[in-house]
PDB file of C-alpha atoms in Angstrom:
ATOM      1  CA  MET V  13      -7.715   3.014  13.398  1.00  0.00           C
ATOM      2  CA  SER V  14      -5.546   1.161  15.906  1.00  0.00           C
ATOM      3  CA  TYR V  15      -8.310  -1.384  16.511  1.00  0.00           C
ATOM      4  CA  LEU V  16      -7.552  -2.979  13.132  1.00  0.00           C
ATOM      5  CA  THR V  17      -5.050  -5.598  14.244  1.00  0.00           C
ATOM      6  CA  SER V  18      -4.210  -9.239  13.797  1.00  0.00           C
ATOM      7  CA  ASP V  19      -4.545 -11.748  16.620  1.00  0.00           C
ATOM      8  CA  PRO V  20      -1.816 -10.851  19.161  1.00  0.00           C
ATOM      9  CA  ASN V  21      -1.955 -14.369  20.630  1.00  0.00           C
ATOM     10  CA  GLN V  22      -0.216 -15.657  17.506  1.00  0.00           C
ATOM     11  CA  THR V  23       2.954 -13.743  18.317  1.00  0.00           C
ATOM     12  CA  ASP V  24       4.062 -16.493  20.687  1.00  0.00           C
ATOM     13  CA  ASN V  25       4.664 -18.866  17.765  1.00  0.00           C
ATOM     14  CA  ILE V  26       7.682 -17.393  16.010  1.00  0.00           C
ATOM     15  CA  ASP V  27       7.675 -20.132  13.371  1.00  0.00           C
ATOM     16  CA  THR V  28       4.285 -19.029  11.996  1.00  0.00           C
ATOM     17  CA  ILE V  29       4.141 -16.377   9.298  1.00  0.00           C
ATOM     18  CA  ILE V  30       1.008 -14.337   9.919  1.00  0.00           C
ATOM     19  CA  ARG V  31      -0.456 -12.919   6.731  1.00  0.00           C
ATOM     20  CA  PRO V  32      -3.598 -10.894   7.392  1.00  0.00           C
ATOM     21  CA  PRO V  33      -6.524 -11.118   4.950  1.00  0.00           C
ATOM     22  CA  TYR V  34      -6.476  -7.358   4.397  1.00  0.00           C
ATOM     23  CA  PHE V  35      -4.835  -4.043   5.242  1.00  0.00           C
ATOM     24  CA  PHE V  36      -6.441  -0.663   5.872  1.00  0.00           C
ATOM     25  CA  ILE V  37      -5.072   2.249   3.810  1.00  0.00           C
ATOM     26  CA  SER V  38      -5.426   5.280   6.046  1.00  0.00           C
ATOM     27  CA  GLY V  39      -4.534   7.778   3.317  1.00  0.00           C
ATOM     28  CA  PHE V  40      -4.846  11.517   3.834  1.00  0.00           C
ATOM     29  CA  ILE V  41      -5.497  11.983   7.528  1.00  0.00           C
ATOM     30  CA  GLY V  42      -7.282  15.041   8.855  1.00  0.00           C
ATOM     31  CA  ILE V  43      -6.985  17.128   5.699  1.00  0.00           C
ATOM     32  CA  PRO V  44     -10.225  19.016   4.915  1.00  0.00           C
ATOM     33  CA  HIS V  45     -11.768  19.279   1.444  1.00  0.00           C
ATOM     34  CA  MET V  46      -9.698  16.426   0.011  1.00  0.00           C
ATOM     35  CA  GLU V  47     -12.405  15.720  -2.553  1.00  0.00           C
ATOM     36  CA  TYR V  48     -11.064  18.682  -4.559  1.00  0.00           C
ATOM     37  CA  TYR V  49      -7.608  17.137  -4.535  1.00  0.00           C
ATOM     38  CA  TYR V  50      -9.024  13.868  -5.862  1.00  0.00           C
ATOM     39  CA  VAL V  51     -10.724  15.751  -8.724  1.00  0.00           C
ATOM     40  CA  PHE V  52      -7.374  17.388  -9.467  1.00  0.00           C
ATOM     41  CA  LEU V  53      -5.662  13.966  -9.561  1.00  0.00           C
ATOM     42  CA  CYS V  54      -8.339  12.697 -11.928  1.00  0.00           C
ATOM     43  CA  PHE V  55      -7.803  15.690 -14.225  1.00  0.00           C
ATOM     44  CA  VAL V  56      -4.023  15.174 -14.195  1.00  0.00           C
ATOM     45  CA  TYR V  57      -4.455  11.466 -14.924  1.00  0.00           C
ATOM     46  CA  ILE V  58      -6.641  12.117 -17.972  1.00  0.00           C
ATOM     47  CA  ILE V  59      -4.154  14.626 -19.407  1.00  0.00           C
ATOM     48  CA  SER V  60      -1.298  12.202 -18.772  1.00  0.00           C
ATOM     49  CA  LEU V  61      -3.159   9.347 -20.437  1.00  0.00           C
ATOM     50  CA  VAL V  62      -4.118  11.361 -23.532  1.00  0.00           C
ATOM     51  CA  GLY V  63      -0.740  13.089 -23.919  1.00  0.00           C
ATOM     52  CA  ASN V  64       1.425  10.000 -23.563  1.00  0.00           C
ATOM     53  CA  THR V  65      -0.858   7.848 -25.732  1.00  0.00           C
ATOM     54  CA  PHE V  66      -0.675  10.528 -28.433  1.00  0.00           C
ATOM     55  CA  VAL V  67       3.134  10.521 -28.220  1.00  0.00           C
ATOM     56  CA  MET V  68       3.336   6.724 -28.527  1.00  0.00           C
ATOM     57  CA  MET V  69       0.983   6.685 -31.531  1.00  0.00           C
ATOM     58  CA  VAL V  70       2.966   9.348 -33.387  1.00  0.00           C
ATOM     59  CA  ILE V  71       6.287   7.583 -32.742  1.00  0.00           C
ATOM     60  CA  TYR V  72       4.803   4.263 -33.855  1.00  0.00           C
ATOM     61  CA  MET V  73       3.244   5.640 -37.053  1.00  0.00           C
ATOM     62  CA  ASP V  74       6.056   7.888 -38.268  1.00  0.00           C
ATOM     63  CA  ASN V  75       9.108   6.063 -39.661  1.00  0.00           C
ATOM     64  CA  SER V  76      11.214   9.215 -39.315  1.00  0.00           C
ATOM     65  CA  LEU V  77      10.889   8.902 -35.545  1.00  0.00           C
ATOM     66  CA  HIS V  78      12.107   5.295 -35.469  1.00  0.00           C
ATOM     67  CA  SER V  79      15.514   6.437 -34.240  1.00  0.00           C
ATOM     68  CA  PRO V  80      17.412   5.181 -31.161  1.00  0.00           C
ATOM     69  CA  LYS V  81      16.509   8.284 -29.153  1.00  0.00           C
ATOM     70  CA  TYR V  82      12.792   7.749 -29.651  1.00  0.00           C
ATOM     71  CA  ILE V  83      13.039   4.198 -28.346  1.00  0.00           C
ATOM     72  CA  ALA V  84      13.742   5.787 -24.969  1.00  0.00           C
ATOM     73  CA  VAL V  85      11.071   8.449 -25.505  1.00  0.00           C
ATOM     74  CA  PHE V  86       8.469   5.776 -26.370  1.00  0.00           C
ATOM     75  CA  ASN V  87       9.500   3.781 -23.309  1.00  0.00           C
ATOM     76  CA  LEU V  88       9.149   6.887 -21.137  1.00  0.00           C
ATOM     77  CA  ALA V  89       5.631   7.554 -22.444  1.00  0.00           C
ATOM     78  CA  PHE V  90       4.667   3.884 -21.979  1.00  0.00           C
ATOM     79  CA  THR V  91       6.008   3.905 -18.423  1.00  0.00           C
ATOM     80  CA  ASP V  92       4.141   7.120 -17.630  1.00  0.00           C
ATOM     81  CA  VAL V  93       0.833   5.642 -18.834  1.00  0.00           C
ATOM     82  CA  CYS V  94       1.321   2.430 -16.882  1.00  0.00           C
ATOM     83  CA  GLY V  95       2.557   4.188 -13.735  1.00  0.00           C
ATOM     84  CA  SER V  96      -0.364   6.610 -13.643  1.00  0.00           C
ATOM     85  CA  THR V  97      -2.826   3.795 -14.314  1.00  0.00           C
ATOM     86  CA  ALA V  98      -1.349   1.662 -11.540  1.00  0.00           C
ATOM     87  CA  MET V  99      -1.718   4.521  -9.073  1.00  0.00           C
ATOM     88  CA  VAL V 100      -4.572   6.942  -9.749  1.00  0.00           C
ATOM     89  CA  PRO V 101      -7.673   4.799 -10.487  1.00  0.00           C
ATOM     90  CA  LYS V 102      -7.151   2.670  -7.379  1.00  0.00           C
ATOM     91  CA  LEU V 103      -6.473   5.761  -5.265  1.00  0.00           C
ATOM     92  CA  LEU V 104      -9.682   7.446  -6.445  1.00  0.00           C
ATOM     93  CA  ASP V 105     -11.737   4.288  -5.932  1.00  0.00           C
ATOM     94  CA  MET V 106     -10.289   3.842  -2.460  1.00  0.00           C
ATOM     95  CA  PHE V 107     -10.800   7.325  -1.080  1.00  0.00           C
ATOM     96  CA  LEU V 108     -13.767   8.660  -3.034  1.00  0.00           C
ATOM     97  CA  PHE V 109     -15.876   5.589  -2.274  1.00  0.00           C
ATOM     98  CA  SER V 110     -14.357   4.788   1.156  1.00  0.00           C
ATOM     99  CA  ARG V 111     -12.999   1.391   0.084  1.00  0.00           C
ATOM    100  CA  HIS V 112      -9.947   1.522   2.303  1.00  0.00           C
ATOM    101  CA  LEU V 113      -9.540  -2.225   2.738  1.00  0.00           C
ATOM    102  CA  ILE V 114      -7.154  -4.016   0.413  1.00  0.00           C
ATOM    103  CA  SER V 115      -6.298  -7.714   0.481  1.00  0.00           C
ATOM    104  CA  TYR V 116      -2.798  -8.965   1.262  1.00  0.00           C
ATOM    105  CA  ASP V 117      -2.181 -10.205  -2.305  1.00  0.00           C
ATOM    106  CA  GLN V 118      -3.599  -7.063  -3.891  1.00  0.00           C
ATOM    107  CA  CYS V 119      -1.454  -4.942  -1.615  1.00  0.00           C
ATOM    108  CA  LEU V 120       1.782  -6.648  -2.677  1.00  0.00           C
ATOM    109  CA  THR V 121       0.716  -6.585  -6.344  1.00  0.00           C
ATOM    110  CA  SER V 122      -0.023  -2.867  -6.137  1.00  0.00           C
ATOM    111  CA  LEU V 123       3.308  -2.234  -4.403  1.00  0.00           C
ATOM    112  CA  PHE V 124       5.165  -4.162  -7.128  1.00  0.00           C
ATOM    113  CA  PHE V 125       3.692  -2.344 -10.116  1.00  0.00           C
ATOM    114  CA  ILE V 126       3.723   1.154  -8.615  1.00  0.00           C
ATOM    115  CA  PHE V 127       7.390   0.920  -7.647  1.00  0.00           C
ATOM    116  CA  LEU V 128       8.309  -0.851 -10.891  1.00  0.00           C
ATOM    117  CA  PHE V 129       7.028   2.007 -13.035  1.00  0.00           C
ATOM    118  CA  LEU V 130       8.430   4.596 -10.618  1.00  0.00           C
ATOM    119  CA  ASN V 131      11.858   2.973 -10.994  1.00  0.00           C
ATOM    120  CA  MET V 132      11.522   2.910 -14.763  1.00  0.00           C
ATOM    121  CA  GLN V 133      10.716   6.629 -14.873  1.00  0.00           C
ATOM    122  CA  SER V 134      14.050   7.266 -13.193  1.00  0.00           C
ATOM    123  CA  PHE V 135      15.921   4.907 -15.522  1.00  0.00           C
ATOM    124  CA  ASN V 136      14.271   6.406 -18.613  1.00  0.00           C
ATOM    125  CA  LEU V 137      15.377   9.900 -17.629  1.00  0.00           C
ATOM    126  CA  THR V 138      18.890   8.530 -17.135  1.00  0.00           C
ATOM    127  CA  ILE V 139      18.904   6.903 -20.585  1.00  0.00           C
ATOM    128  CA  LEU V 140      17.721  10.145 -22.186  1.00  0.00           C
ATOM    129  CA  SER V 141      20.481  11.979 -20.340  1.00  0.00           C
ATOM    130  CA  TYR V 142      22.999   9.487 -21.753  1.00  0.00           C
ATOM    131  CA  ASP V 143      21.619  10.116 -25.239  1.00  0.00           C
ATOM    132  CA  ARG V 144      22.067  13.886 -24.836  1.00  0.00           C
ATOM    133  CA  LEU V 145      25.570  13.415 -23.414  1.00  0.00           C
ATOM    134  CA  VAL V 146      26.757  11.390 -26.405  1.00  0.00           C
ATOM    135  CA  ALA V 147      24.954  13.615 -28.941  1.00  0.00           C
ATOM    136  CA  ILE V 148      26.546  16.820 -27.676  1.00  0.00           C
ATOM    137  CA  CYS V 149      29.935  15.667 -26.383  1.00  0.00           C
ATOM    138  CA  CYS V 150      30.646  13.070 -29.105  1.00  0.00           C
ATOM    139  CA  PRO V 151      28.588  14.236 -32.114  1.00  0.00           C
ATOM    140  CA  LEU V 152      30.785  12.557 -34.747  1.00  0.00           C
ATOM    141  CA  ARG V 153      30.493   9.176 -33.023  1.00  0.00           C
ATOM    142  CA  TYR V 154      26.851   9.495 -31.973  1.00  0.00           C
ATOM    143  CA  HIS V 155      25.422   7.181 -34.641  1.00  0.00           C
ATOM    144  CA  MET V 156      28.074   4.556 -33.881  1.00  0.00           C
ATOM    145  CA  ILE V 157      27.513   4.633 -30.107  1.00  0.00           C
ATOM    146  CA  VAL V 158      23.767   5.222 -29.854  1.00  0.00           C
ATOM    147  CA  THR V 159      22.278   2.560 -32.115  1.00  0.00           C
ATOM    148  CA  HIS V 160      18.967   0.737 -32.079  1.00  0.00           C
ATOM    149  CA  ARG V 161      20.713  -2.284 -30.603  1.00  0.00           C
ATOM    150  CA  SER V 162      22.463  -0.343 -27.826  1.00  0.00           C
ATOM    151  CA  MET V 163      19.276   1.523 -26.926  1.00  0.00           C
ATOM    152  CA  PHE V 164      17.270  -1.700 -26.768  1.00  0.00           C
ATOM    153  CA  GLN V 165      20.000  -3.205 -24.592  1.00  0.00           C
ATOM    154  CA  LEU V 166      19.960  -0.223 -22.231  1.00  0.00           C
ATOM    155  CA  THR V 167      16.182  -0.250 -22.014  1.00  0.00           C
ATOM    156  CA  GLY V 168      16.053  -4.015 -21.477  1.00  0.00           C
ATOM    157  CA  ALA V 169      18.714  -3.819 -18.769  1.00  0.00           C
ATOM    158  CA  ALA V 170      16.763  -1.034 -17.052  1.00  0.00           C
ATOM    159  CA  TRP V 171      13.595  -3.138 -17.014  1.00  0.00           C
ATOM    160  CA  ALA V 172      15.504  -6.173 -15.702  1.00  0.00           C
ATOM    161  CA  ILE V 173      17.130  -4.198 -12.873  1.00  0.00           C
ATOM    162  CA  ALA V 174      13.852  -2.499 -11.953  1.00  0.00           C
ATOM    163  CA  VAL V 175      11.974  -5.820 -11.844  1.00  0.00           C
ATOM    164  CA  PHE V 176      14.721  -7.458  -9.783  1.00  0.00           C
ATOM    165  CA  LEU V 177      14.930  -4.678  -7.196  1.00  0.00           C
ATOM    166  CA  VAL V 178      11.163  -4.394  -6.703  1.00  0.00           C
ATOM    167  CA  LEU V 179      10.697  -8.183  -6.677  1.00  0.00           C
ATOM    168  CA  LEU V 180      13.397  -8.466  -4.022  1.00  0.00           C
ATOM    169  CA  ALA V 181      11.618  -5.904  -1.847  1.00  0.00           C
ATOM    170  CA  VAL V 182       8.281  -7.705  -2.261  1.00  0.00           C
ATOM    171  CA  CYS V 183       9.792 -11.134  -1.517  1.00  0.00           C
ATOM    172  CA  LEU V 184      11.341  -9.816   1.690  1.00  0.00           C
ATOM    173  CA  ILE V 185       7.899  -8.618   2.794  1.00  0.00           C
ATOM    174  CA  THR V 186       6.387 -12.091   2.270  1.00  0.00           C
ATOM    175  CA  ARG V 187       8.619 -13.443   5.044  1.00  0.00           C
ATOM    176  CA  LEU V 188       7.178 -11.016   7.614  1.00  0.00           C
ATOM    177  CA  SER V 189       4.450 -11.641  10.170  1.00  0.00           C
ATOM    178  CA  PHE V 190       1.860  -8.913  10.678  1.00  0.00           C
ATOM    179  CA  CYS V 191       0.593  -9.668  14.162  1.00  0.00           C
ATOM    180  CA  ARG V 192      -0.544  -6.242  15.341  1.00  0.00           C
ATOM    181  CA  SER V 193      -1.649  -3.115  13.472  1.00  0.00           C
ATOM    182  CA  LEU V 194      -2.953  -3.487   9.913  1.00  0.00           C
ATOM    183  CA  VAL V 195      -3.239   0.242   9.194  1.00  0.00           C
ATOM    184  CA  ILE V 196      -0.854   1.424   6.440  1.00  0.00           C
ATOM    185  CA  ASN V 197      -0.144   5.094   7.000  1.00  0.00           C
ATOM    186  CA  SER V 198       0.016   6.052   3.330  1.00  0.00           C
ATOM    187  CA  TYR V 199      -2.221   6.486   0.273  1.00  0.00           C
ATOM    188  CA  PHE V 200      -1.222   3.097  -1.203  1.00  0.00           C
ATOM    189  CA  CYS V 201       0.648  -0.034  -0.104  1.00  0.00           C
ATOM    190  CA  ASP V 202       3.877   1.871   0.398  1.00  0.00           C
ATOM    191  CA  HIS V 203       6.956  -0.205   1.133  1.00  0.00           C
ATOM    192  CA  GLY V 204       8.191   1.605   4.247  1.00  0.00           C
ATOM    193  CA  PRO V 205       4.889   1.977   6.124  1.00  0.00           C
ATOM    194  CA  LEU V 206       4.030  -1.631   5.214  1.00  0.00           C
ATOM    195  CA  PHE V 207       7.094  -3.469   6.482  1.00  0.00           C
ATOM    196  CA  ARG V 208       7.278  -1.330   9.628  1.00  0.00           C
ATOM    197  CA  LEU V 209       3.924  -2.820  10.684  1.00  0.00           C
ATOM    198  CA  ALA V 210       5.737  -6.130  11.142  1.00  0.00           C
ATOM    199  CA  ALA V 211       8.533  -4.679  13.291  1.00  0.00           C
ATOM    200  CA  PRO V 212       7.118  -5.968  16.649  1.00  0.00           C
ATOM    201  CA  CYS V 213       6.807  -9.511  15.315  1.00  0.00           C
ATOM    202  CA  SER V 214       9.547 -10.072  12.720  1.00  0.00           C
ATOM    203  CA  ASP V 215      13.126  -9.186  11.891  1.00  0.00           C
ATOM    204  CA  VAL V 216      12.802  -6.235   9.516  1.00  0.00           C
ATOM    205  CA  VAL V 217      16.535  -5.475   9.219  1.00  0.00           C
ATOM    206  CA  PRO V 218      16.722  -6.847   5.624  1.00  0.00           C
ATOM    207  CA  ASN V 219      13.724  -4.704   4.727  1.00  0.00           C
ATOM    208  CA  ILE V 220      15.375  -1.633   6.225  1.00  0.00           C
ATOM    209  CA  VAL V 221      18.515  -2.328   4.184  1.00  0.00           C
ATOM    210  CA  ILE V 222      16.448  -2.613   0.999  1.00  0.00           C
ATOM    211  CA  SER V 223      14.529   0.563   1.874  1.00  0.00           C
ATOM    212  CA  TYR V 224      17.842   2.469   1.796  1.00  0.00           C
ATOM    213  CA  LEU V 225      19.544   0.479  -0.981  1.00  0.00           C
ATOM    214  CA  ASN V 226      16.762   0.743  -3.563  1.00  0.00           C
ATOM    215  CA  PRO V 227      16.327   4.546  -3.378  1.00  0.00           C
ATOM    216  CA  SER V 228      20.102   4.903  -3.676  1.00  0.00           C
ATOM    217  CA  ILE V 229      20.204   2.770  -6.838  1.00  0.00           C
ATOM    218  CA  ILE V 230      16.979   4.113  -8.326  1.00  0.00           C
ATOM    219  CA  LEU V 231      17.097   7.774  -7.332  1.00  0.00           C
ATOM    220  CA  LEU V 232      20.492   8.889  -6.022  1.00  0.00           C
ATOM    221  CA  PHE V 233      22.879   7.264  -8.535  1.00  0.00           C
ATOM    222  CA  PRO V 234      20.832   8.241 -11.614  1.00  0.00           C
ATOM    223  CA  MET V 235      20.562  11.815 -10.357  1.00  0.00           C
ATOM    224  CA  VAL V 236      24.345  11.956  -9.805  1.00  0.00           C
ATOM    225  CA  PHE V 237      24.909  10.590 -13.324  1.00  0.00           C
ATOM    226  CA  ILE V 238      22.518  13.139 -14.843  1.00  0.00           C
ATOM    227  CA  ILE V 239      24.124  16.046 -12.991  1.00  0.00           C
ATOM    228  CA  SER V 240      27.584  14.844 -14.051  1.00  0.00           C
ATOM    229  CA  SER V 241      26.482  14.454 -17.660  1.00  0.00           C
ATOM    230  CA  TYR V 242      25.173  18.015 -17.737  1.00  0.00           C
ATOM    231  CA  ILE V 243      28.396  19.326 -16.285  1.00  0.00           C
ATOM    232  CA  CYS V 244      30.163  17.679 -19.232  1.00  0.00           C
ATOM    233  CA  ILE V 245      27.569  18.995 -21.672  1.00  0.00           C
ATOM    234  CA  THR V 246      27.859  22.544 -20.314  1.00  0.00           C
ATOM    235  CA  HIS V 247      31.640  22.354 -20.550  1.00  0.00           C
ATOM    236  CA  ALA V 248      31.537  21.028 -24.123  1.00  0.00           C
ATOM    237  CA  LEU V 249      28.817  23.154 -25.669  1.00  0.00           C
ATOM    238  CA  PHE V 250      27.797  26.174 -23.680  1.00  0.00           C
ATOM    239  CA  THR V 251      27.205  28.455 -26.655  1.00  0.00           C
ATOM    240  CA  ILE V 252      24.945  26.312 -28.850  1.00  0.00           C
ATOM    241  CA  THR V 253      21.380  27.525 -28.277  1.00  0.00           C
ATOM    242  CA  LEU V 254      19.615  24.488 -29.738  1.00  0.00           C
ATOM    243  CA  ALA V 255      21.569  22.069 -27.569  1.00  0.00           C
ATOM    244  CA  LEU V 256      20.904  24.105 -24.473  1.00  0.00           C
ATOM    245  CA  LYS V 257      17.180  24.256 -25.329  1.00  0.00           C
ATOM    246  CA  THR V 258      16.998  20.450 -25.544  1.00  0.00           C
ATOM    247  CA  CYS V 259      18.953  20.079 -22.328  1.00  0.00           C
ATOM    248  CA  THR V 260      16.769  22.598 -20.531  1.00  0.00           C
ATOM    249  CA  SER V 261      13.623  20.592 -21.249  1.00  0.00           C
ATOM    250  CA  HIS V 262      15.244  17.439 -19.940  1.00  0.00           C
ATOM    251  CA  LEU V 263      16.586  19.221 -16.856  1.00  0.00           C
ATOM    252  CA  ILE V 264      13.095  20.505 -16.027  1.00  0.00           C
ATOM    253  CA  LEU V 265      11.810  16.920 -16.065  1.00  0.00           C
ATOM    254  CA  VAL V 266      14.731  15.784 -13.925  1.00  0.00           C
ATOM    255  CA  ALA V 267      14.051  18.510 -11.353  1.00  0.00           C
ATOM    256  CA  ILE V 268      10.307  17.775 -11.263  1.00  0.00           C
ATOM    257  CA  PHE V 269      10.895  14.063 -10.732  1.00  0.00           C
ATOM    258  CA  TYR V 270      14.024  13.804  -8.563  1.00  0.00           C
ATOM    259  CA  LEU V 271      13.939  16.797  -6.223  1.00  0.00           C
ATOM    260  CA  PRO V 272      10.570  16.165  -4.494  1.00  0.00           C
ATOM    261  CA  ILE V 273      10.983  12.390  -4.253  1.00  0.00           C
ATOM    262  CA  ASN V 274      14.575  12.528  -2.995  1.00  0.00           C
ATOM    263  CA  PHE V 275      13.662  15.235  -0.506  1.00  0.00           C
ATOM    264  CA  THR V 276      10.790  13.094   0.780  1.00  0.00           C
ATOM    265  CA  TYR V 277      12.615   9.765   0.981  1.00  0.00           C
ATOM    266  CA  PHE V 278      15.826  10.964   2.572  1.00  0.00           C
ATOM    267  CA  LEU V 279      14.175  13.391   5.023  1.00  0.00           C
ATOM    268  CA  HIS V 280      11.059  11.337   5.795  1.00  0.00           C
ATOM    269  CA  SER V 281      11.803  11.322   9.535  1.00  0.00           C
ATOM    270  CA  ILE V 282      11.355  15.094   9.854  1.00  0.00           C
ATOM    271  CA  ILE V 283       8.532  15.603   7.316  1.00  0.00           C
ATOM    272  CA  PRO V 284       4.928  15.518   8.616  1.00  0.00           C
ATOM    273  CA  THR V 285       2.957  12.500   7.465  1.00  0.00           C
ATOM    274  CA  ASN V 286       0.385  14.430   5.436  1.00  0.00           C
ATOM    275  CA  ALA V 287       3.065  16.510   3.735  1.00  0.00           C
ATOM    276  CA  ARG V 288       4.953  13.341   2.822  1.00  0.00           C
ATOM    277  CA  ILE V 289       1.857  11.642   1.422  1.00  0.00           C
ATOM    278  CA  ILE V 290       0.745  14.634  -0.682  1.00  0.00           C
ATOM    279  CA  ASN V 291       4.290  15.210  -1.924  1.00  0.00           C
ATOM    280  CA  LEU V 292       4.689  11.586  -3.042  1.00  0.00           C
ATOM    281  CA  SER V 293       1.252  11.474  -4.643  1.00  0.00           C
ATOM    282  CA  LEU V 294       2.021  14.605  -6.679  1.00  0.00           C
ATOM    283  CA  THR V 295       5.413  13.186  -7.647  1.00  0.00           C
ATOM    284  CA  SER V 296       3.628  10.080  -8.916  1.00  0.00           C
ATOM    285  CA  VAL V 297       1.144  11.894 -11.171  1.00  0.00           C
ATOM    286  CA  LEU V 298       2.656  15.225 -12.267  1.00  0.00           C
ATOM    287  CA  PRO V 299       5.773  14.004 -14.164  1.00  0.00           C
ATOM    288  CA  PRO V 300       3.731  11.628 -16.387  1.00  0.00           C
ATOM    289  CA  MET V 301       1.467  14.547 -17.287  1.00  0.00           C
ATOM    290  CA  LEU V 302       4.310  17.002 -17.939  1.00  0.00           C
ATOM    291  CA  ASN V 303       6.733  14.670 -19.758  1.00  0.00           C
ATOM    292  CA  PRO V 304       4.991  14.765 -23.158  1.00  0.00           C
ATOM    293  CA  ILE V 305       4.279  18.489 -22.863  1.00  0.00           C
ATOM    294  CA  ILE V 306       7.760  19.654 -21.862  1.00  0.00           C
ATOM    295  CA  TYR V 307      10.084  17.148 -23.486  1.00  0.00           C
ATOM    296  CA  VAL V 308       8.393  15.487 -26.463  1.00  0.00           C
ATOM    297  CA  LEU V 309       5.768  17.780 -27.980  1.00  0.00           C
ATOM    298  CA  LYS V 310       8.165  20.748 -28.080  1.00  0.00           C
ATOM    299  CA  THR V 311      10.966  18.988 -30.007  1.00  0.00           C
ATOM    300  CA  GLU V 312      11.480  19.993 -33.634  1.00  0.00           C
ATOM    301  CA  GLU V 313      11.511  16.390 -34.922  1.00  0.00           C
ATOM    302  CA  PHE V 314       8.136  15.729 -33.322  1.00  0.00           C
ATOM    303  CA  LYS V 315       6.602  18.984 -34.569  1.00  0.00           C
ATOM    304  CA  GLU V 316       7.668  18.200 -38.136  1.00  0.00           C
ATOM    305  CA  SER V 317       6.378  14.620 -38.025  1.00  0.00           C
ATOM    306  CA  ASP V 318       3.807  13.705 -40.696  1.00  0.00           C
ATOM    307  CA  SER V 319       2.102  11.310 -38.275  1.00  0.00           C
ATOM    308  CA  ASN V 320       1.665  14.171 -35.850  1.00  0.00           C
ATOM    309  CA  ASP V 321      -0.420  16.026 -38.440  1.00  0.00           C
ATOM    310  CA  GLN V 322      -2.417  12.894 -39.261  1.00  0.00           C
ATOM    311  CA  LEU V 323      -3.247  12.177 -35.634  1.00  0.00           C
ATOM    312  CA  THR V 324      -4.133  15.781 -34.996  1.00  0.00           C
ATOM    313  CA  ALA V 325      -6.625  15.557 -37.823  1.00  0.00           C
ATOM    314  CA  VAL V 326      -8.240  12.547 -36.174  1.00  0.00           C
ATOM    315  CA  PHE V 327      -9.125  14.670 -33.160  1.00  0.00           C
ATOM    316  CA  THR V 328     -10.613  17.568 -35.123  1.00  0.00           C
ATOM    317  CA  LYS V 329     -13.933  18.389 -36.722  1.00  0.00           C
ATOM    318  CA  ASP V 330     -14.685  14.975 -38.185  1.00  0.00           C
ATOM    319  CA  ASN V 331     -14.884  13.370 -34.777  1.00  0.00           C
ATOM    320  CA  TYR V 332     -15.432  16.183 -32.288  1.00  0.00           C
ATOM    321  CA  PRO V 333     -17.950  18.816 -33.429  1.00  0.00           C
ATOM    322  CA  GLY V 334     -18.482  22.252 -31.996  1.00  0.00           C
ATOM    323  CA  ALA V 335     -16.232  24.110 -29.633  1.00  0.00           C
ATOM    324  CA  LEU V 336     -13.952  21.141 -28.920  1.00  0.00           C
ATOM    325  CA  ALA V 337     -13.161  20.681 -32.584  1.00  0.00           C
ATOM    326  CA  HIS V 338     -12.515  24.371 -32.945  1.00  0.00           C
ATOM    327  CA  GLY V 339     -10.138  24.330 -30.033  1.00  0.00           C
ATOM    328  CA  LEU V 340      -8.138  21.395 -31.396  1.00  0.00           C
ATOM    329  CA  SER V 341      -8.050  22.525 -35.023  1.00  0.00           C
TER     330      SER V 341
END
């Protein structure tokens, strides 16, 4: 795909910012039978959409779940729906129907929203870890520390930081000139493969700094905080089964989200391209599918919710006859 380039004659004018009309998303290179993988992604996306929408509806309808903790849980489900929707439909349209070209503006828009919701997944897991830390280590002060106001403040601050960091990365890309290759070696407008295309024509040092700074703030620091919080939790309450059960569910989500993405980002130079792309694509779609199953639907408060029973009834015999209704009843 090296023939897809901008006009090299424009490189002589360093004052001109060259913004190509489109980029080519190369995607999964040389991997046979990828159509089965796309079907798998579609299946995962549907489960994620249904599961997280169900969680949000139950939390919204049941007043007993209008607690500070479930503000973070609702935000996690909302982020999962938006993140999967920003990623999967465009990916399937691009590779199933061979629409690999994406305009410059669409590319930056896609980059912004995909990384925004990815960042928020990390922050949401951190907020839930904070909630567990206070609940188990400071149980008598929990309702004074974790209030609706404090949880809204934490969530709002997380959104503000996520928007700022991603917007900064996008703005730094707008100053680059893309005068040679237009082929992005990823399955979406990924930040690293995108700004490296401008390396022969522009100063990409600020972009390199951001490419290391953002993962540290979004992935490394939250993971360190979560690990530290669970060390404190283990020290404080090692013998309480219920607390350990809640923590185990959260730790599973943390491992599913942080380990693959950290491994990929910090060791990208030694990981084959196809392995990196598949790993990141799975990291983008599997946590949103598993979050409601592992963390939310198995909690006692959610199981005992009246709205849960009402919504379950909506999806039973009255609306879905036959075998489907039987399976959901």
